[in-house]
Coordinates of N, CA and C in Angstrom, one line a residue:
X1330 N -119.2 67.4 -114.5 CA -119.3 68.0 -115.8 C -120.8 68.2 -116.2
X1331 N -121.1 69.4 -116.7 CA -122.5 69.7 -117.2 C -122.4 69.9 -118.7
X1332 N -123.1 69.0 -119.4 CA -123.2 69.1 -120.9 C -124.6 69.6 -121.3
X1333 N -124.6 70.4 -122.4 CA -125.8 70.9 -123.0 C -125.8 70.5 -124.4
X1334 N -126.8 69.9 -124.9 CA -126.9 69.5 -126.3 C -127.1 70.7 -127.2
X1335 N -126.3 70.8 -128.2 CA -126.4 71.9 -129.2 C -127.1 71.2 -130.4
X1336 N -128.4 71.3 -130.4 CA -129.2 70.6 -131.4 C -129.1 71.3 -132.8
X1337 N -129.0 70.5 -133.8 CA -129.0 71.0 -135.2 C -130.2 71.8 -135.5
X1338 N -131.4 71.4 -135.0 CA -132.6 72.1 -135.3 C -132.6 73.5 -134.8
X1339 N -131.8 73.8 -133.7 CA -131.7 75.2 -133.2 C -130.8 76.1 -134.1
X1340 N -130.1 75.5 -135.0 CA -129.1 76.2 -135.8 C -129.4 76.0 -137.3
X1341 N -130.6 75.6 -137.6 CA -131.0 75.1 -139.0 C -131.0 76.3 -140.0
X1342 N -131.5 77.5 -139.5 CA -131.6 78.6 -140.4 C -131.6 79.9 -139.6
X1343 N -131.4 81.0 -140.3 CA -131.4 82.3 -139.7 C -132.7 82.9 -140.0
X1344 N -133.3 83.6 -139.0 CA -134.5 84.4 -139.2 C -134.2 85.5 -140.2
X1345 N -135.0 85.5 -141.3 CA -134.7 86.4 -142.4 C -135.9 87.2 -142.9
X1346 N -135.7 88.4 -143.2 CA -136.8 89.2 -143.8 C -136.2 90.0 -144.9
X1347 N -137.1 90.5 -145.8 CA -136.6 91.2 -147.0 C -137.4 92.5 -147.1
X1348 N -136.6 93.6 -147.2 CA -137.2 94.9 -147.6 C -137.3 94.8 -149.1
X1349 N -138.5 94.6 -149.6 CA -138.7 94.5 -151.0 C -138.6 95.8 -151.8
X1350 N -138.4 95.8 -153.0 CA -138.3 97.0 -153.8 C -139.6 97.9 -153.7
X1351 N -140.7 97.3 -153.3 CA -141.9 98.0 -153.1 C -141.9 98.7 -151.7
X1352 N -140.9 98.4 -150.9 CA -140.9 98.9 -149.5 C -141.5 98.0 -148.5
X1353 N -142.2 97.0 -148.9 CA -142.8 96.1 -148.0 C -141.8 95.2 -147.3
X1354 N -142.0 94.9 -146.0 CA -141.1 94.0 -145.3 C -141.7 92.6 -145.4
X1355 N -141.0 91.7 -146.2 CA -141.5 90.3 -146.4 C -140.8 89.3 -145.5
X1356 N -141.6 88.3 -145.1 CA -141.0 87.3 -144.3 C -140.9 86.0 -145.0
X1357 N -139.7 85.3 -144.9 CA -139.6 84.0 -145.4 C -140.5 83.1 -144.7
X1358 N -141.0 82.0 -145.3 CA -141.9 81.1 -144.7 C -141.4 80.5 -143.4
X1359 N -140.1 80.1 -143.3 CA -139.7 79.6 -142.0 C -139.6 80.6 -140.9
X1360 N -139.3 81.9 -141.3 CA -139.3 83.0 -140.3 C -140.7 83.2 -139.8
X1361 N -141.7 83.3 -140.7 CA -143.0 83.6 -140.3 C -143.5 82.5 -139.4
X1362 N -143.1 81.2 -139.6 CA -143.6 80.1 -138.8 C -143.0 80.2 -137.4
X1363 N -141.7 80.5 -137.3 CA -141.0 80.6 -136.0 C -141.5 81.7 -135.2
X1364 N -141.8 82.9 -135.9 CA -142.3 84.0 -135.1 C -143.8 84.0 -134.9
X1365 N -144.5 83.0 -135.5 CA -145.9 82.9 -135.3 C -146.7 84.0 -136.0
X1366 N -146.2 84.5 -137.2 CA -146.8 85.5 -137.9 C -148.0 85.0 -138.7
X1367 N -149.1 85.7 -138.5 CA -150.3 85.3 -139.3 C -151.1 86.6 -139.5
X1368 N -152.3 86.5 -140.0 CA -153.1 87.6 -140.3 C -153.5 88.5 -139.1
X1369 N -153.3 88.0 -137.9 CA -153.6 88.7 -136.7 C -152.3 89.2 -136.0
X1370 N -151.2 89.4 -136.7 CA -149.9 89.8 -136.2 C -149.7 91.3 -136.5
X1371 N -149.2 92.0 -135.5 CA -148.8 93.4 -135.7 C -147.4 93.6 -135.3
X1372 N -146.7 94.6 -135.9 CA -145.3 94.9 -135.6 C -145.1 96.3 -135.3
X1373 N -144.3 96.6 -134.3 CA -143.9 97.9 -133.9 C -142.4 98.0 -134.1
X1374 N -142.0 99.2 -134.7 CA -140.6 99.4 -134.9 C -140.0 100.5 -134.0
X1375 N -138.8 100.3 -133.6 CA -138.1 101.3 -132.8 C -136.8 101.7 -133.4
X1376 N -136.5 103.0 -133.5 CA -135.3 103.4 -134.0 C -134.2 103.5 -132.9
X1377 N -133.0 103.0 -133.2 CA -131.9 103.0 -132.3 C -131.1 104.3 -132.7
X1378 N -131.0 105.2 -131.8 CA -130.3 106.5 -132.0 C -128.8 106.3 -132.4
X1379 N -128.2 105.2 -132.0 CA -126.8 104.9 -132.3 C -126.7 104.2 -133.6
X1380 N -127.7 103.6 -134.1 CA -127.6 102.8 -135.4 C -129.0 102.9 -136.1
X1381 N -129.1 104.0 -136.8 CA -130.4 104.3 -137.5 C -130.8 103.4 -138.6
X1382 N -129.8 102.7 -139.2 CA -130.1 101.7 -140.3 C -130.3 100.3 -139.7
X1383 N -130.5 100.2 -138.4 CA -130.7 98.9 -137.9 C -131.8 99.0 -136.8
X1384 N -133.1 99.2 -137.3 CA -134.2 99.3 -136.3 C -134.5 98.0 -135.6
X1385 N -135.2 98.2 -134.5 CA -135.6 97.0 -133.7 C -137.1 96.9 -133.9
X1386 N -137.6 95.6 -134.0 CA -139.0 95.3 -134.2 C -139.5 94.4 -133.1
X1387 N -140.7 94.5 -132.8 CA -141.4 93.5 -131.9 C -142.7 93.2 -132.5
X1388 N -143.0 91.9 -132.4 CA -144.3 91.4 -133.0 C -145.3 91.0 -131.8
X1389 N -146.5 91.3 -132.1 CA -147.6 90.9 -131.1 C -148.9 90.7 -131.8
X1390 N -149.9 90.3 -131.0 CA -151.2 90.1 -131.5 C -152.1 91.3 -131.2
X1391 N -151.5 92.4 -130.6 CA -152.2 93.6 -130.1 C -152.1 94.7 -131.1
X1392 N -153.2 95.2 -131.6 CA -153.3 96.3 -132.5 C -153.3 97.6 -131.8
X1393 N -152.6 98.6 -132.3 CA -152.7 99.9 -131.8 C -152.3 100.9 -132.9
X1394 N -152.4 102.2 -132.7 CA -152.1 103.1 -133.7 C -150.7 103.2 -134.2
X1395 N -149.8 102.6 -133.4 CA -148.3 102.6 -133.7 C -147.9 101.3 -134.4
X1396 N -148.8 100.4 -134.7 CA -148.3 99.1 -135.2 C -148.7 98.9 -136.7
X1397 N -147.9 98.1 -137.3 CA -148.1 97.7 -138.7 C -148.8 96.3 -138.8
X1398 N -149.8 96.1 -139.6 CA -150.5 94.8 -139.6 C -149.8 93.9 -140.7
X1399 N -149.7 92.6 -140.3 CA -149.2 91.7 -141.3 C -150.3 91.3 -142.3
X1400 N -149.9 91.3 -143.6 CA -150.9 91.0 -144.6 C -150.4 89.7 -145.3
X1401 N -151.4 88.9 -145.7 CA -151.0 87.6 -146.4 C -151.1 87.9 -147.9
X1402 N -150.1 87.4 -148.6 CA -150.1 87.4 -150.0 C -149.6 86.1 -150.5
X1403 N -150.5 85.2 -151.0 CA -150.1 83.9 -151.3 C -149.7 83.1 -150.1
X1404 N -148.5 82.5 -150.1 CA -148.0 81.8 -149.0 C -147.2 82.6 -148.0
X1405 N -147.1 83.9 -148.3 CA -146.2 84.7 -147.5 C -146.9 85.8 -146.8
X1406 N -146.2 86.4 -145.8 CA -146.7 87.6 -145.1 C -145.8 88.7 -145.3
X1407 N -146.4 89.9 -145.3 CA -145.5 91.2 -145.4 C -146.2 92.3 -144.6
X1408 N -145.4 93.3 -144.4 CA -145.9 94.5 -143.7 C -145.7 95.7 -144.7
X1409 N -146.7 96.6 -144.7 CA -146.6 97.8 -145.6 C -145.8 98.8 -144.9
X1410 N -144.5 98.8 -145.2 CA -143.6 99.7 -144.5 C -142.8 100.6 -145.4
X1411 N -143.2 100.9 -146.6 CA -142.4 101.7 -147.5 C -142.1 103.1 -147.0
X1412 N -143.0 103.7 -146.4 CA -142.8 105.1 -145.9 C -141.8 105.0 -144.7
X1413 N -142.0 104.0 -143.9 CA -141.1 103.9 -142.7 C -139.6 103.7 -143.2
X1414 N -139.4 102.8 -144.1 CA -138.0 102.5 -144.5 C -137.4 103.7 -145.3
X1415 N -138.3 104.3 -146.1 CA -137.8 105.5 -146.8 C -137.4 106.6 -145.9
X1416 N -138.2 106.8 -144.8 CA -137.8 107.9 -143.9 C -136.5 107.5 -143.1
X1417 N -136.2 106.2 -143.0 CA -135.0 105.8 -142.3 C -133.8 105.8 -143.2
X1418 N -134.0 106.1 -144.5 CA -132.9 106.2 -145.4 C -132.5 104.9 -146.1
X1419 N -133.3 103.9 -146.1 CA -133.0 102.6 -146.8 C -133.2 102.8 -148.3
X1420 N -132.3 102.4 -149.1 CA -132.4 102.5 -150.5 C -132.9 101.2 -151.1
X1421 N -134.2 100.9 -150.9 CA -134.8 99.7 -151.4 C -135.3 99.7 -152.8
X1422 N -135.4 100.8 -153.4 CA -136.0 100.9 -154.7 C -135.1 100.3 -155.8
X1423 N -133.8 100.3 -155.6 CA -132.9 99.7 -156.6 C -132.9 98.2 -156.6
X1424 N -132.9 97.6 -155.4 CA -132.9 96.2 -155.2 C -133.4 95.8 -153.8
X1425 N -133.9 94.6 -153.6 CA -134.3 94.1 -152.3 C -133.2 94.2 -151.3
X1426 N -133.5 94.4 -150.1 CA -132.5 94.4 -149.0 C -132.8 93.3 -148.1
X1427 N -131.9 92.3 -148.0 CA -132.1 91.1 -147.1 C -131.6 91.5 -145.7
X1428 N -132.3 91.2 -144.7 CA -131.9 91.4 -143.3 C -132.1 90.2 -142.5
X1429 N -131.1 90.0 -141.6 CA -131.3 89.0 -140.6 C -132.0 89.6 -139.4
X1430 N -132.8 88.8 -138.7 CA -133.4 89.3 -137.4 C -132.6 88.7 -136.3
X1431 N -131.9 89.6 -135.5 CA -131.1 89.1 -134.4 C -131.8 89.5 -133.1
X1432 N -131.9 88.5 -132.2 CA -132.6 88.8 -130.9 C -131.8 89.9 -130.1
X1433 N -132.6 90.7 -129.5 CA -132.1 91.8 -128.7 C -132.7 91.7 -127.3
X1434 N -132.3 90.7 -126.6 CA -132.9 90.4 -125.3 C -132.9 91.6 -124.3
X1435 N -131.9 92.4 -124.4 CA -131.7 93.6 -123.5 C -132.8 94.6 -123.8
X1436 N -133.5 94.6 -124.9 CA -134.5 95.5 -125.3 C -135.9 95.0 -125.0
X1437 N -136.0 93.7 -124.6 CA -137.4 93.1 -124.4 C -138.2 93.9 -123.5
X1438 N -137.7 94.3 -122.3 CA -138.5 95.0 -121.3 C -139.0 96.3 -121.9
X1439 N -138.1 97.0 -122.6 CA -138.5 98.3 -123.1 C -139.6 98.2 -124.1
X1440 N -139.5 97.2 -125.0 CA -140.5 97.1 -126.1 C -141.7 96.3 -125.7
X1441 N -141.7 95.6 -124.6 CA -142.8 94.8 -124.1 C -143.0 93.5 -124.8
X1442 N -141.9 92.9 -125.3 CA -142.0 91.6 -126.0 C -140.6 91.2 -126.4
X1443 N -140.6 90.2 -127.3 CA -139.3 89.8 -127.9 C -138.8 90.8 -128.9
X1444 N -137.7 91.4 -128.7 CA -137.2 92.4 -129.6 C -136.2 91.7 -130.6
X1445 N -136.3 92.2 -131.9 CA -135.4 91.7 -132.9 C -134.8 92.9 -133.7
X1446 N -133.5 92.9 -133.9 CA -132.9 93.9 -134.7 C -132.8 93.5 -136.1
X1447 N -133.1 94.4 -137.1 CA -132.9 94.2 -138.5 C -131.4 94.5 -138.8
X1448 N -130.7 93.5 -139.2 CA -129.3 93.6 -139.6 C -129.2 93.3 -141.1
X1449 N -128.9 94.4 -141.9 CA -128.8 94.2 -143.3 C -127.6 93.4 -143.7
X1450 N -127.8 92.5 -144.7 CA -126.7 91.7 -145.2 C -126.1 92.6 -146.3
X1451 N -124.8 92.2 -146.7 CA -124.1 92.9 -147.8 C -124.9 92.6 -149.0
X1452 N -125.1 93.6 -149.9 CA -125.9 93.3 -151.1 C -125.1 92.5 -152.1
X1453 N -125.8 91.6 -152.8 CA -125.1 90.7 -153.8 C -125.4 91.3 -155.1
X1454 N -124.4 91.3 -156.0 CA -124.6 91.8 -157.3 C -125.3 90.8 -158.1
X1455 N -126.4 91.2 -158.8 CA -127.2 90.3 -159.6 C -126.7 90.1 -161.0
X1456 N -126.0 91.1 -161.5 CA -125.4 90.9 -162.9 C -124.2 91.8 -163.0
X1457 N -123.4 91.5 -164.0 CA -122.2 92.4 -164.2 C -122.7 93.7 -164.7
X1458 N -122.1 94.8 -164.1 CA -122.5 96.1 -164.5 C -121.6 96.6 -165.6
X1459 N -122.2 97.5 -166.4 CA -121.4 98.2 -167.4 C -121.0 99.6 -166.9
X1460 N -120.2 100.3 -167.7 CA -119.8 101.6 -167.3 C -121.0 102.5 -167.1
X1461 N -122.0 102.4 -167.9 CA -123.2 103.3 -167.8 C -124.1 102.9 -166.6
X1462 N -124.0 101.7 -166.1 CA -124.9 101.3 -165.0 C -124.1 101.2 -163.7
X1463 N -122.8 101.5 -163.7 CA -122.0 101.4 -162.4 C -122.5 102.4 -161.4
X1464 N -122.7 102.0 -160.2 CA -123.0 102.9 -159.1 C -121.8 103.6 -158.6
X1465 N -122.0 104.6 -157.8 CA -121.0 105.4 -157.2 C -120.1 104.5 -156.3
X1466 N -120.8 103.6 -155.6 CA -120.1 102.7 -154.7 C -119.2 101.7 -155.5
X1467 N -119.6 101.2 -156.6 CA -118.8 100.3 -157.4 C -117.6 101.1 -158.0
X1468 N -117.9 102.4 -158.4 CA -116.8 103.2 -158.9 C -115.7 103.4 -157.8
X1469 N -116.2 103.6 -156.6 CA -115.2 103.8 -155.5 C -114.4 102.5 -155.3
X1470 N -115.0 101.3 -155.4 CA -114.3 100.1 -155.3 C -113.2 100.0 -156.4
X1471 N -113.5 100.4 -157.6 CA -112.5 100.4 -158.7 C -111.3 101.3 -158.4
X1472 N -111.6 102.5 -157.9 CA -110.6 103.4 -157.5 C -109.7 102.8 -156.4
X1473 N -110.3 102.2 -155.4 CA -109.6 101.6 -154.3 C -108.6 100.5 -154.8
X1474 N -109.1 99.7 -155.8 CA -108.3 98.6 -156.4 C -107.1 99.2 -157.1
X1475 N -107.4 100.2 -157.9 CA -106.3 100.8 -158.6 C -105.2 101.4 -157.7
X1476 N -105.7 102.0 -156.6 CA -104.7 102.6 -155.6 C -103.9 101.5 -155.0
X1477 N -104.4 100.3 -154.8 CA -103.7 99.2 -154.2 C -102.6 98.7 -155.1
X1478 N -102.8 98.8 -156.4 CA -101.8 98.3 -157.4 C -100.7 99.2 -157.5

């Protein structure tokens, strides 16, 4: 019998980034630490033709004309990516978009490093909406509920 320890430290948290309402991609402190992100880190993004709202990113210490530089702001790091996410159709101006970073080992060779896919989490409602602030998506949910009754 071969046993492998499944250590709690390996499952302590999910790598998480946030597409902020400014369009910057912000890193949680634990994510920045695990990925080794500092002021000398650069990121390249790759669009997946089959899933345009789930780009793949690779981090490195090598700067080139295709990479975004990590910037330090207080205790956190971010990338100036507003034009990138706007062009991909992300609606970040209404609220932050939280994404998990999922390893994409099959893409490592193509991107020349460790590839991570941005997987958006379902948005959480921050407050109860009124009829005047209800979005089209929320209106559709109400219609669906009524049809089920």
